[in-house]
């Protein structure tokens, strides 16, 4: 099993940049401020959607807070989310998604080779899918423009939401951290399973913007706009507000 780490091996990148669409915001992970910060953000997002009931708004706040709480507990480097509310014939259509950036370390007794990890993930997904009624998911090797080989795990899983199991579309991108046994995992998810393919495209676009910084802290980005992209140090959690 992989575990979060907080120290950077010698020669490993010092940080990263990651570009998100303008409609996304960085979740506050600080336990002392996140509840109030998330409430303000959600309330501002729904101001132009009066068709949502108070109960629906509160449910969105609780869900987002839970995401931030779980991300912090996992030692996430950052967590970002989006929320859009559309008018539909049967009522408001709520579109939401999150992406959490995690750093995981492969134990010494296990192979850190990307291909080996992808094969192991495929076997685990197949085992977990047996008898669940859910599709087995998909595991593949992909190429990211500024990174090279990466792993991609896609599946539909059930997430507990106040005692109810809610189907959730998940796509994780595993990025090897150079000169280390570590990986950065970009964990994207959305409850809008019917629109999973469209959200997967967004998750992939975010992953394709990923760039490492060298050990001296110099960005490897090819354009100045990357300086404004979301990101941060690899070895410690960001507290985005």
PDB file of C-alpha atoms in Angstrom:
ATOM      1  CA  UNK A   1       0.000   0.000   0.000  1.00  0.00           C
ATOM      2  CA  UNK A   2       1.295   3.460  -0.805  1.00  0.00           C
ATOM      3  CA  UNK A   3       1.577   6.157   1.827  1.00  0.00           C
ATOM      4  CA  UNK A   4       1.780   9.951   1.713  1.00  0.00           C
ATOM      5  CA  UNK A   5       5.242  11.405   2.252  1.00  0.00           C
ATOM      6  CA  UNK A   6       6.413  14.865   3.259  1.00  0.00           C
ATOM      7  CA  UNK A   7      10.138  14.762   2.471  1.00  0.00           C
ATOM      8  CA  UNK A   8      11.664  15.289  -0.977  1.00  0.00           C
ATOM      9  CA  UNK A   9      14.383  12.814  -2.057  1.00  0.00           C
ATOM     10  CA  UNK A  10      17.622  14.361  -3.286  1.00  0.00           C
ATOM     11  CA  UNK A  11      17.418  15.313  -6.955  1.00  0.00           C
ATOM     12  CA  UNK A  12      13.611  15.052  -7.094  1.00  0.00           C
ATOM     13  CA  UNK A  13      11.583  18.016  -8.434  1.00  0.00           C
ATOM     14  CA  UNK A  14      10.866  20.790  -5.949  1.00  0.00           C
ATOM     15  CA  UNK A  15       7.355  21.562  -7.136  1.00  0.00           C
ATOM     16  CA  UNK A  16       4.876  21.535  -9.956  1.00  0.00           C
ATOM     17  CA  UNK A  17       2.441  23.654 -11.920  1.00  0.00           C
ATOM     18  CA  UNK A  18      -1.027  22.572 -12.938  1.00  0.00           C
ATOM     19  CA  UNK A  19      -3.497  24.588 -14.972  1.00  0.00           C
ATOM     20  CA  UNK A  20      -7.225  24.536 -14.176  1.00  0.00           C
ATOM     21  CA  UNK A  21     -10.118  26.052 -16.162  1.00  0.00           C
ATOM     22  CA  UNK A  22     -11.173  29.512 -15.020  1.00  0.00           C
ATOM     23  CA  UNK A  23     -14.404  28.112 -13.576  1.00  0.00           C
ATOM     24  CA  UNK A  24     -12.496  25.996 -11.031  1.00  0.00           C
ATOM     25  CA  UNK A  25     -11.381  27.219  -7.615  1.00  0.00           C
ATOM     26  CA  UNK A  26      -8.903  25.950  -5.043  1.00  0.00           C
ATOM     27  CA  UNK A  27     -10.522  24.442  -1.969  1.00  0.00           C
ATOM     28  CA  UNK A  28      -9.410  25.636   1.440  1.00  0.00           C
ATOM     29  CA  UNK A  29      -7.926  22.606   3.264  1.00  0.00           C
ATOM     30  CA  UNK A  30      -7.040  24.407   6.503  1.00  0.00           C
ATOM     31  CA  UNK A  31      -9.228  22.894   9.285  1.00  0.00           C
ATOM     32  CA  UNK A  32      -9.410  26.268  11.043  1.00  0.00           C
ATOM     33  CA  UNK A  33     -10.899  28.129   8.073  1.00  0.00           C
ATOM     34  CA  UNK A  34     -12.236  25.640   5.503  1.00  0.00           C
ATOM     35  CA  UNK A  35     -15.867  25.375   6.703  1.00  0.00           C
ATOM     36  CA  UNK A  36     -16.503  29.124   6.546  1.00  0.00           C
ATOM     37  CA  UNK A  37     -14.443  29.521   3.364  1.00  0.00           C
ATOM     38  CA  UNK A  38     -16.342  26.762   1.537  1.00  0.00           C
ATOM     39  CA  UNK A  39     -19.718  28.115   2.644  1.00  0.00           C
ATOM     40  CA  UNK A  40     -18.847  31.560   1.283  1.00  0.00           C
ATOM     41  CA  UNK A  41     -17.691  30.069  -2.010  1.00  0.00           C
ATOM     42  CA  UNK A  42     -20.802  27.914  -2.505  1.00  0.00           C
ATOM     43  CA  UNK A  43     -23.163  30.704  -1.484  1.00  0.00           C
ATOM     44  CA  UNK A  44     -21.508  33.003  -4.038  1.00  0.00           C
ATOM     45  CA  UNK A  45     -21.787  30.319  -6.731  1.00  0.00           C
ATOM     46  CA  UNK A  46     -25.522  29.799  -6.202  1.00  0.00           C
ATOM     47  CA  UNK A  47     -26.511  33.466  -6.007  1.00  0.00           C
ATOM     48  CA  UNK A  48     -27.466  33.353  -9.676  1.00  0.00           C
ATOM     49  CA  UNK A  49     -29.384  30.093  -9.247  1.00  0.00           C
ATOM     50  CA  UNK A  50     -32.408  30.966  -7.098  1.00  0.00           C
ATOM     51  CA  UNK A  51     -34.114  27.781  -8.338  1.00  0.00           C
ATOM     52  CA  UNK A  52     -32.027  25.778  -5.862  1.00  0.00           C
ATOM     53  CA  UNK A  53     -33.675  25.124  -2.516  1.00  0.00           C
ATOM     54  CA  UNK A  54     -31.978  25.869   0.792  1.00  0.00           C
ATOM     55  CA  UNK A  55     -31.713  22.126   1.365  1.00  0.00           C
ATOM     56  CA  UNK A  56     -29.925  21.637  -1.960  1.00  0.00           C
ATOM     57  CA  UNK A  57     -27.476  24.447  -1.220  1.00  0.00           C
ATOM     58  CA  UNK A  58     -26.707  23.040   2.227  1.00  0.00           C
ATOM     59  CA  UNK A  59     -26.158  19.600   0.687  1.00  0.00           C
ATOM     60  CA  UNK A  60     -23.612  21.084  -1.740  1.00  0.00           C
ATOM     61  CA  UNK A  61     -21.810  22.771   1.142  1.00  0.00           C
ATOM     62  CA  UNK A  62     -21.686  19.538   3.149  1.00  0.00           C
ATOM     63  CA  UNK A  63     -20.395  17.556   0.167  1.00  0.00           C
ATOM     64  CA  UNK A  64     -17.650  20.081  -0.597  1.00  0.00           C
ATOM     65  CA  UNK A  65     -16.614  20.269   3.048  1.00  0.00           C
ATOM     66  CA  UNK A  66     -16.373  16.480   3.150  1.00  0.00           C
ATOM     67  CA  UNK A  67     -14.148  16.522   0.067  1.00  0.00           C
ATOM     68  CA  UNK A  68     -11.839  19.095   1.678  1.00  0.00           C
ATOM     69  CA  UNK A  69     -11.791  17.214   4.973  1.00  0.00           C
ATOM     70  CA  UNK A  70     -10.905  13.911   3.332  1.00  0.00           C
ATOM     71  CA  UNK A  71      -8.268  15.562   1.131  1.00  0.00           C
ATOM     72  CA  UNK A  72      -6.613  17.103   4.187  1.00  0.00           C
ATOM     73  CA  UNK A  73      -6.695  13.754   6.019  1.00  0.00           C
ATOM     74  CA  UNK A  74      -4.920  12.143   3.057  1.00  0.00           C
ATOM     75  CA  UNK A  75      -2.195  14.784   3.087  1.00  0.00           C
ATOM     76  CA  UNK A  76      -3.301  16.288  -0.230  1.00  0.00           C
ATOM     77  CA  UNK A  77      -1.043  18.872  -1.850  1.00  0.00           C
ATOM     78  CA  UNK A  78      -4.114  20.671  -3.098  1.00  0.00           C
ATOM     79  CA  UNK A  79      -7.782  20.171  -3.954  1.00  0.00           C
ATOM     80  CA  UNK A  80      -9.789  22.065  -6.551  1.00  0.00           C
ATOM     81  CA  UNK A  81     -13.427  22.034  -7.536  1.00  0.00           C
ATOM     82  CA  UNK A  82     -16.019  23.393  -9.890  1.00  0.00           C
ATOM     83  CA  UNK A  83     -19.754  23.980  -9.580  1.00  0.00           C
ATOM     84  CA  UNK A  84     -22.166  25.043 -12.282  1.00  0.00           C
ATOM     85  CA  UNK A  85     -25.949  25.161 -12.099  1.00  0.00           C
ATOM     86  CA  UNK A  86     -27.990  24.997 -15.286  1.00  0.00           C
ATOM     87  CA  UNK A  87     -31.699  25.413 -15.882  1.00  0.00           C
ATOM     88  CA  UNK A  88     -33.357  22.213 -17.043  1.00  0.00           C
ATOM     89  CA  UNK A  89     -36.927  21.277 -17.854  1.00  0.00           C
ATOM     90  CA  UNK A  90     -37.360  19.091 -14.774  1.00  0.00           C
ATOM     91  CA  UNK A  91     -35.486  21.471 -12.459  1.00  0.00           C
ATOM     92  CA  UNK A  92     -31.951  22.748 -11.913  1.00  0.00           C
ATOM     93  CA  UNK A  93     -29.076  20.623 -13.203  1.00  0.00           C
ATOM     94  CA  UNK A  94     -26.094  20.741 -10.845  1.00  0.00           C
ATOM     95  CA  UNK A  95     -22.714  20.015 -12.423  1.00  0.00           C
ATOM     96  CA  UNK A  96     -19.825  19.481 -10.042  1.00  0.00           C
ATOM     97  CA  UNK A  97     -16.377  17.922  -9.980  1.00  0.00           C
ATOM     98  CA  UNK A  98     -13.244  17.880  -7.870  1.00  0.00           C
ATOM     99  CA  UNK A  99      -9.583  17.097  -8.405  1.00  0.00           C
ATOM    100  CA  UNK A 100      -7.249  16.264  -5.527  1.00  0.00           C
ATOM    101  CA  UNK A 101      -3.457  16.127  -5.891  1.00  0.00           C
ATOM    102  CA  UNK A 102      -1.840  13.466  -3.696  1.00  0.00           C
ATOM    103  CA  UNK A 103       1.750  12.369  -3.275  1.00  0.00           C
ATOM    104  CA  UNK A 104       2.244   8.652  -2.631  1.00  0.00           C
ATOM    105  CA  UNK A 105       5.376   6.624  -1.938  1.00  0.00           C
ATOM    106  CA  UNK A 106       5.861   3.011  -3.081  1.00  0.00           C
ATOM    107  CA  UNK A 107       7.271   0.809  -0.254  1.00  0.00           C
ATOM    108  CA  UNK A 108      10.755  -0.617  -0.755  1.00  0.00           C
ATOM    109  CA  UNK A 109       9.446  -4.189  -0.970  1.00  0.00           C
ATOM    110  CA  UNK A 110       7.256  -3.316  -3.983  1.00  0.00           C
ATOM    111  CA  UNK A 111       8.215  -2.446  -7.538  1.00  0.00           C
ATOM    112  CA  UNK A 112       7.890   1.267  -8.282  1.00  0.00           C
ATOM    113  CA  UNK A 113       7.856   0.600 -12.034  1.00  0.00           C
ATOM    114  CA  UNK A 114       4.881   2.320 -13.652  1.00  0.00           C
ATOM    115  CA  UNK A 115       3.932  -0.673 -15.804  1.00  0.00           C
ATOM    116  CA  UNK A 116       3.939  -2.965 -12.751  1.00  0.00           C
ATOM    117  CA  UNK A 117       1.712  -0.557 -10.831  1.00  0.00           C
ATOM    118  CA  UNK A 118      -0.722  -0.307 -13.732  1.00  0.00           C
ATOM    119  CA  UNK A 119      -0.973  -4.113 -14.014  1.00  0.00           C
ATOM    120  CA  UNK A 120      -1.541  -4.415 -10.262  1.00  0.00           C
ATOM    121  CA  UNK A 121      -4.241  -1.718 -10.418  1.00  0.00           C
ATOM    122  CA  UNK A 122      -5.997  -3.533 -13.257  1.00  0.00           C
ATOM    123  CA  UNK A 123      -6.072  -6.769 -11.269  1.00  0.00           C
ATOM    124  CA  UNK A 124      -7.386  -4.980  -8.188  1.00  0.00           C
ATOM    125  CA  UNK A 125     -10.144  -3.247 -10.159  1.00  0.00           C
ATOM    126  CA  UNK A 126     -11.249  -6.550 -11.649  1.00  0.00           C
ATOM    127  CA  UNK A 127     -11.428  -8.156  -8.217  1.00  0.00           C
ATOM    128  CA  UNK A 128     -13.347  -5.256  -6.676  1.00  0.00           C
ATOM    129  CA  UNK A 129     -15.840  -5.179  -9.561  1.00  0.00           C
ATOM    130  CA  UNK A 130     -16.870  -8.830  -9.097  1.00  0.00           C
ATOM    131  CA  UNK A 131     -20.402  -8.961  -7.726  1.00  0.00           C
ATOM    132  CA  UNK A 132     -20.654  -5.185  -7.365  1.00  0.00           C
ATOM    133  CA  UNK A 133     -22.846  -4.633 -10.420  1.00  0.00           C
ATOM    134  CA  UNK A 134     -20.479  -1.874 -11.522  1.00  0.00           C
ATOM    135  CA  UNK A 135     -18.268  -1.966 -14.637  1.00  0.00           C
ATOM    136  CA  UNK A 136     -14.701  -3.173 -13.972  1.00  0.00           C
ATOM    137  CA  UNK A 137     -13.109   0.100 -14.996  1.00  0.00           C
ATOM    138  CA  UNK A 138     -10.168   0.732 -17.287  1.00  0.00           C
ATOM    139  CA  UNK A 139      -6.412   0.976 -16.664  1.00  0.00           C
ATOM    140  CA  UNK A 140      -3.954   2.227 -19.283  1.00  0.00           C
ATOM    141  CA  UNK A 141      -0.595   3.825 -19.952  1.00  0.00           C
ATOM    142  CA  UNK A 142      -0.736   7.325 -21.464  1.00  0.00           C
ATOM    143  CA  UNK A 143       1.726  10.041 -22.505  1.00  0.00           C
ATOM    144  CA  UNK A 144       1.560  13.508 -20.955  1.00  0.00           C
ATOM    145  CA  UNK A 145       3.178  16.347 -22.973  1.00  0.00           C
ATOM    146  CA  UNK A 146       5.567  17.591 -20.266  1.00  0.00           C
ATOM    147  CA  UNK A 147       5.919  14.387 -18.249  1.00  0.00           C
ATOM    148  CA  UNK A 148       6.047  11.387 -20.555  1.00  0.00           C
ATOM    149  CA  UNK A 149       4.603   8.043 -19.466  1.00  0.00           C
ATOM    150  CA  UNK A 150       1.838   8.118 -16.850  1.00  0.00           C
ATOM    151  CA  UNK A 151      -0.852   5.738 -15.647  1.00  0.00           C
ATOM    152  CA  UNK A 152      -4.584   6.309 -15.942  1.00  0.00           C
ATOM    153  CA  UNK A 153      -7.276   4.538 -13.935  1.00  0.00           C
ATOM    154  CA  UNK A 154     -10.924   5.112 -14.828  1.00  0.00           C
ATOM    155  CA  UNK A 155     -13.917   3.623 -13.070  1.00  0.00           C
ATOM    156  CA  UNK A 156     -17.395   4.137 -11.668  1.00  0.00           C
ATOM    157  CA  UNK A 157     -17.462   3.648  -7.912  1.00  0.00           C
ATOM    158  CA  UNK A 158     -20.049   4.121  -5.197  1.00  0.00           C
ATOM    159  CA  UNK A 159     -19.324   6.844  -2.642  1.00  0.00           C
ATOM    160  CA  UNK A 160     -21.139   7.042   0.675  1.00  0.00           C
ATOM    161  CA  UNK A 161     -23.204  10.228   0.917  1.00  0.00           C
ATOM    162  CA  UNK A 162     -25.026  10.533   4.228  1.00  0.00           C
ATOM    163  CA  UNK A 163     -25.746   6.811   4.298  1.00  0.00           C
ATOM    164  CA  UNK A 164     -26.626   6.576   0.610  1.00  0.00           C
ATOM    165  CA  UNK A 165     -24.315   5.011  -1.974  1.00  0.00           C
ATOM    166  CA  UNK A 166     -23.935   7.482  -4.847  1.00  0.00           C
ATOM    167  CA  UNK A 167     -22.363   6.390  -8.178  1.00  0.00           C
ATOM    168  CA  UNK A 168     -19.329   8.566  -8.936  1.00  0.00           C
ATOM    169  CA  UNK A 169     -17.173   8.730 -12.062  1.00  0.00           C
ATOM    170  CA  UNK A 170     -13.483   8.671 -11.158  1.00  0.00           C
ATOM    171  CA  UNK A 171     -10.322   9.152 -13.220  1.00  0.00           C
ATOM    172  CA  UNK A 172      -6.901   9.005 -11.554  1.00  0.00           C
ATOM    173  CA  UNK A 173      -3.681   9.939 -13.342  1.00  0.00           C
ATOM    174  CA  UNK A 174      -0.465   8.526 -11.834  1.00  0.00           C
ATOM    175  CA  UNK A 175       2.646  10.615 -12.534  1.00  0.00           C
ATOM    176  CA  UNK A 176       6.088   9.254 -11.541  1.00  0.00           C
ATOM    177  CA  UNK A 177       8.196  11.744  -9.577  1.00  0.00           C
ATOM    178  CA  UNK A 178      11.729  11.677 -11.087  1.00  0.00           C
ATOM    179  CA  UNK A 179      14.604  10.395  -8.936  1.00  0.00           C
ATOM    180  CA  UNK A 180      12.270   8.954  -6.309  1.00  0.00           C
ATOM    181  CA  UNK A 181       9.937   6.052  -5.507  1.00  0.00           C
ATOM    182  CA  UNK A 182       7.040   8.499  -5.392  1.00  0.00           C
ATOM    183  CA  UNK A 183       4.054   9.319  -7.550  1.00  0.00           C
ATOM    184  CA  UNK A 184       1.758  12.297  -7.783  1.00  0.00           C
ATOM    185  CA  UNK A 185      -1.849  11.236  -8.253  1.00  0.00           C
ATOM    186  CA  UNK A 186      -4.345  13.598  -9.876  1.00  0.00           C
ATOM    187  CA  UNK A 187      -7.642  12.222  -8.574  1.00  0.00           C
ATOM    188  CA  UNK A 188     -10.593  13.646 -10.512  1.00  0.00           C
ATOM    189  CA  UNK A 189     -14.195  12.737  -9.697  1.00  0.00           C
ATOM    190  CA  UNK A 190     -17.754  13.807 -10.486  1.00  0.00           C
ATOM    191  CA  UNK A 191     -21.207  12.621  -9.385  1.00  0.00           C
ATOM    192  CA  UNK A 192     -22.515  13.479 -12.886  1.00  0.00           C
ATOM    193  CA  UNK A 193     -22.049   9.934 -14.141  1.00  0.00           C
ATOM    194  CA  UNK A 194     -24.242  10.548 -17.214  1.00  0.00           C
ATOM    195  CA  UNK A 195     -21.700  13.167 -18.311  1.00  0.00           C
ATOM    196  CA  UNK A 196     -18.634  11.150 -17.312  1.00  0.00           C
ATOM    197  CA  UNK A 197     -17.006  11.240 -20.756  1.00  0.00           C
ATOM    198  CA  UNK A 198     -17.217  15.032 -20.900  1.00  0.00           C
ATOM    199  CA  UNK A 199     -15.715  15.362 -17.423  1.00  0.00           C
ATOM    200  CA  UNK A 200     -12.974  12.859 -18.276  1.00  0.00           C
ATOM    201  CA  UNK A 201     -11.957  15.191 -21.095  1.00  0.00           C
ATOM    202  CA  UNK A 202     -11.651  18.041 -18.590  1.00  0.00           C
ATOM    203  CA  UNK A 203      -9.638  15.881 -16.174  1.00  0.00           C
ATOM    204  CA  UNK A 204      -7.331  14.871 -19.035  1.00  0.00           C
ATOM    205  CA  UNK A 205      -6.811  18.482 -20.107  1.00  0.00           C
ATOM    206  CA  UNK A 206      -5.823  19.411 -16.549  1.00  0.00           C
ATOM    207  CA  UNK A 207      -3.434  16.450 -16.355  1.00  0.00           C
ATOM    208  CA  UNK A 208      -1.860  17.390 -19.691  1.00  0.00           C
ATOM    209  CA  UNK A 209      -0.990  20.833 -18.279  1.00  0.00           C
ATOM    210  CA  UNK A 210       1.113  19.268 -15.503  1.00  0.00           C
ATOM    211  CA  UNK A 211       4.769  20.328 -15.299  1.00  0.00           C
ATOM    212  CA  UNK A 212       7.482  19.577 -12.767  1.00  0.00           C
ATOM    213  CA  UNK A 213       9.874  22.170 -11.415  1.00  0.00           C
ATOM    214  CA  UNK A 214      13.546  21.187 -11.195  1.00  0.00           C
ATOM    215  CA  UNK A 215      15.239  20.675  -7.786  1.00  0.00           C
ATOM    216  CA  UNK A 216      16.425  24.303  -7.796  1.00  0.00           C
ATOM    217  CA  UNK A 217      12.823  25.467  -8.107  1.00  0.00           C
ATOM    218  CA  UNK A 218      13.037  26.612 -11.723  1.00  0.00           C
ATOM    219  CA  UNK A 219       9.865  25.923 -13.652  1.00  0.00           C
ATOM    220  CA  UNK A 220      10.160  23.719 -16.686  1.00  0.00           C
ATOM    221  CA  UNK A 221       7.206  25.454 -18.292  1.00  0.00           C
ATOM    222  CA  UNK A 222       7.576  26.604 -21.876  1.00  0.00           C
ATOM    223  CA  UNK A 223       5.373  29.671 -21.633  1.00  0.00           C
ATOM    224  CA  UNK A 224       5.077  32.558 -19.141  1.00  0.00           C
ATOM    225  CA  UNK A 225       1.395  31.841 -18.561  1.00  0.00           C
ATOM    226  CA  UNK A 226       2.395  28.743 -16.612  1.00  0.00           C
ATOM    227  CA  UNK A 227       3.617  30.992 -13.815  1.00  0.00           C
ATOM    228  CA  UNK A 228      -0.013  31.804 -13.072  1.00  0.00           C
ATOM    229  CA  UNK A 229      -1.118  28.184 -13.162  1.00  0.00           C
ATOM    230  CA  UNK A 230      -2.186  26.480  -9.963  1.00  0.00           C
ATOM    231  CA  UNK A 231       0.457  24.331  -8.324  1.00  0.00           C
ATOM    232  CA  UNK A 232       2.884  24.361  -5.460  1.00  0.00           C
ATOM    233  CA  UNK A 233       5.617  22.511  -3.602  1.00  0.00           C
ATOM    234  CA  UNK A 234       5.581  18.726  -3.861  1.00  0.00           C
ATOM    235  CA  UNK A 235       6.803  18.054  -0.351  1.00  0.00           C
ATOM    236  CA  UNK A 236       4.149  19.848   1.674  1.00  0.00           C
ATOM    237  CA  UNK A 237       0.414  20.437   1.566  1.00  0.00           C
ATOM    238  CA  UNK A 238      -0.915  23.669   0.100  1.00  0.00           C
ATOM    239  CA  UNK A 239      -3.613  25.503   2.030  1.00  0.00           C
ATOM    240  CA  UNK A 240      -5.560  27.098  -0.760  1.00  0.00           C
ATOM    241  CA  UNK A 241      -8.189  29.644   0.192  1.00  0.00           C
TER     242      UNK A 241
END
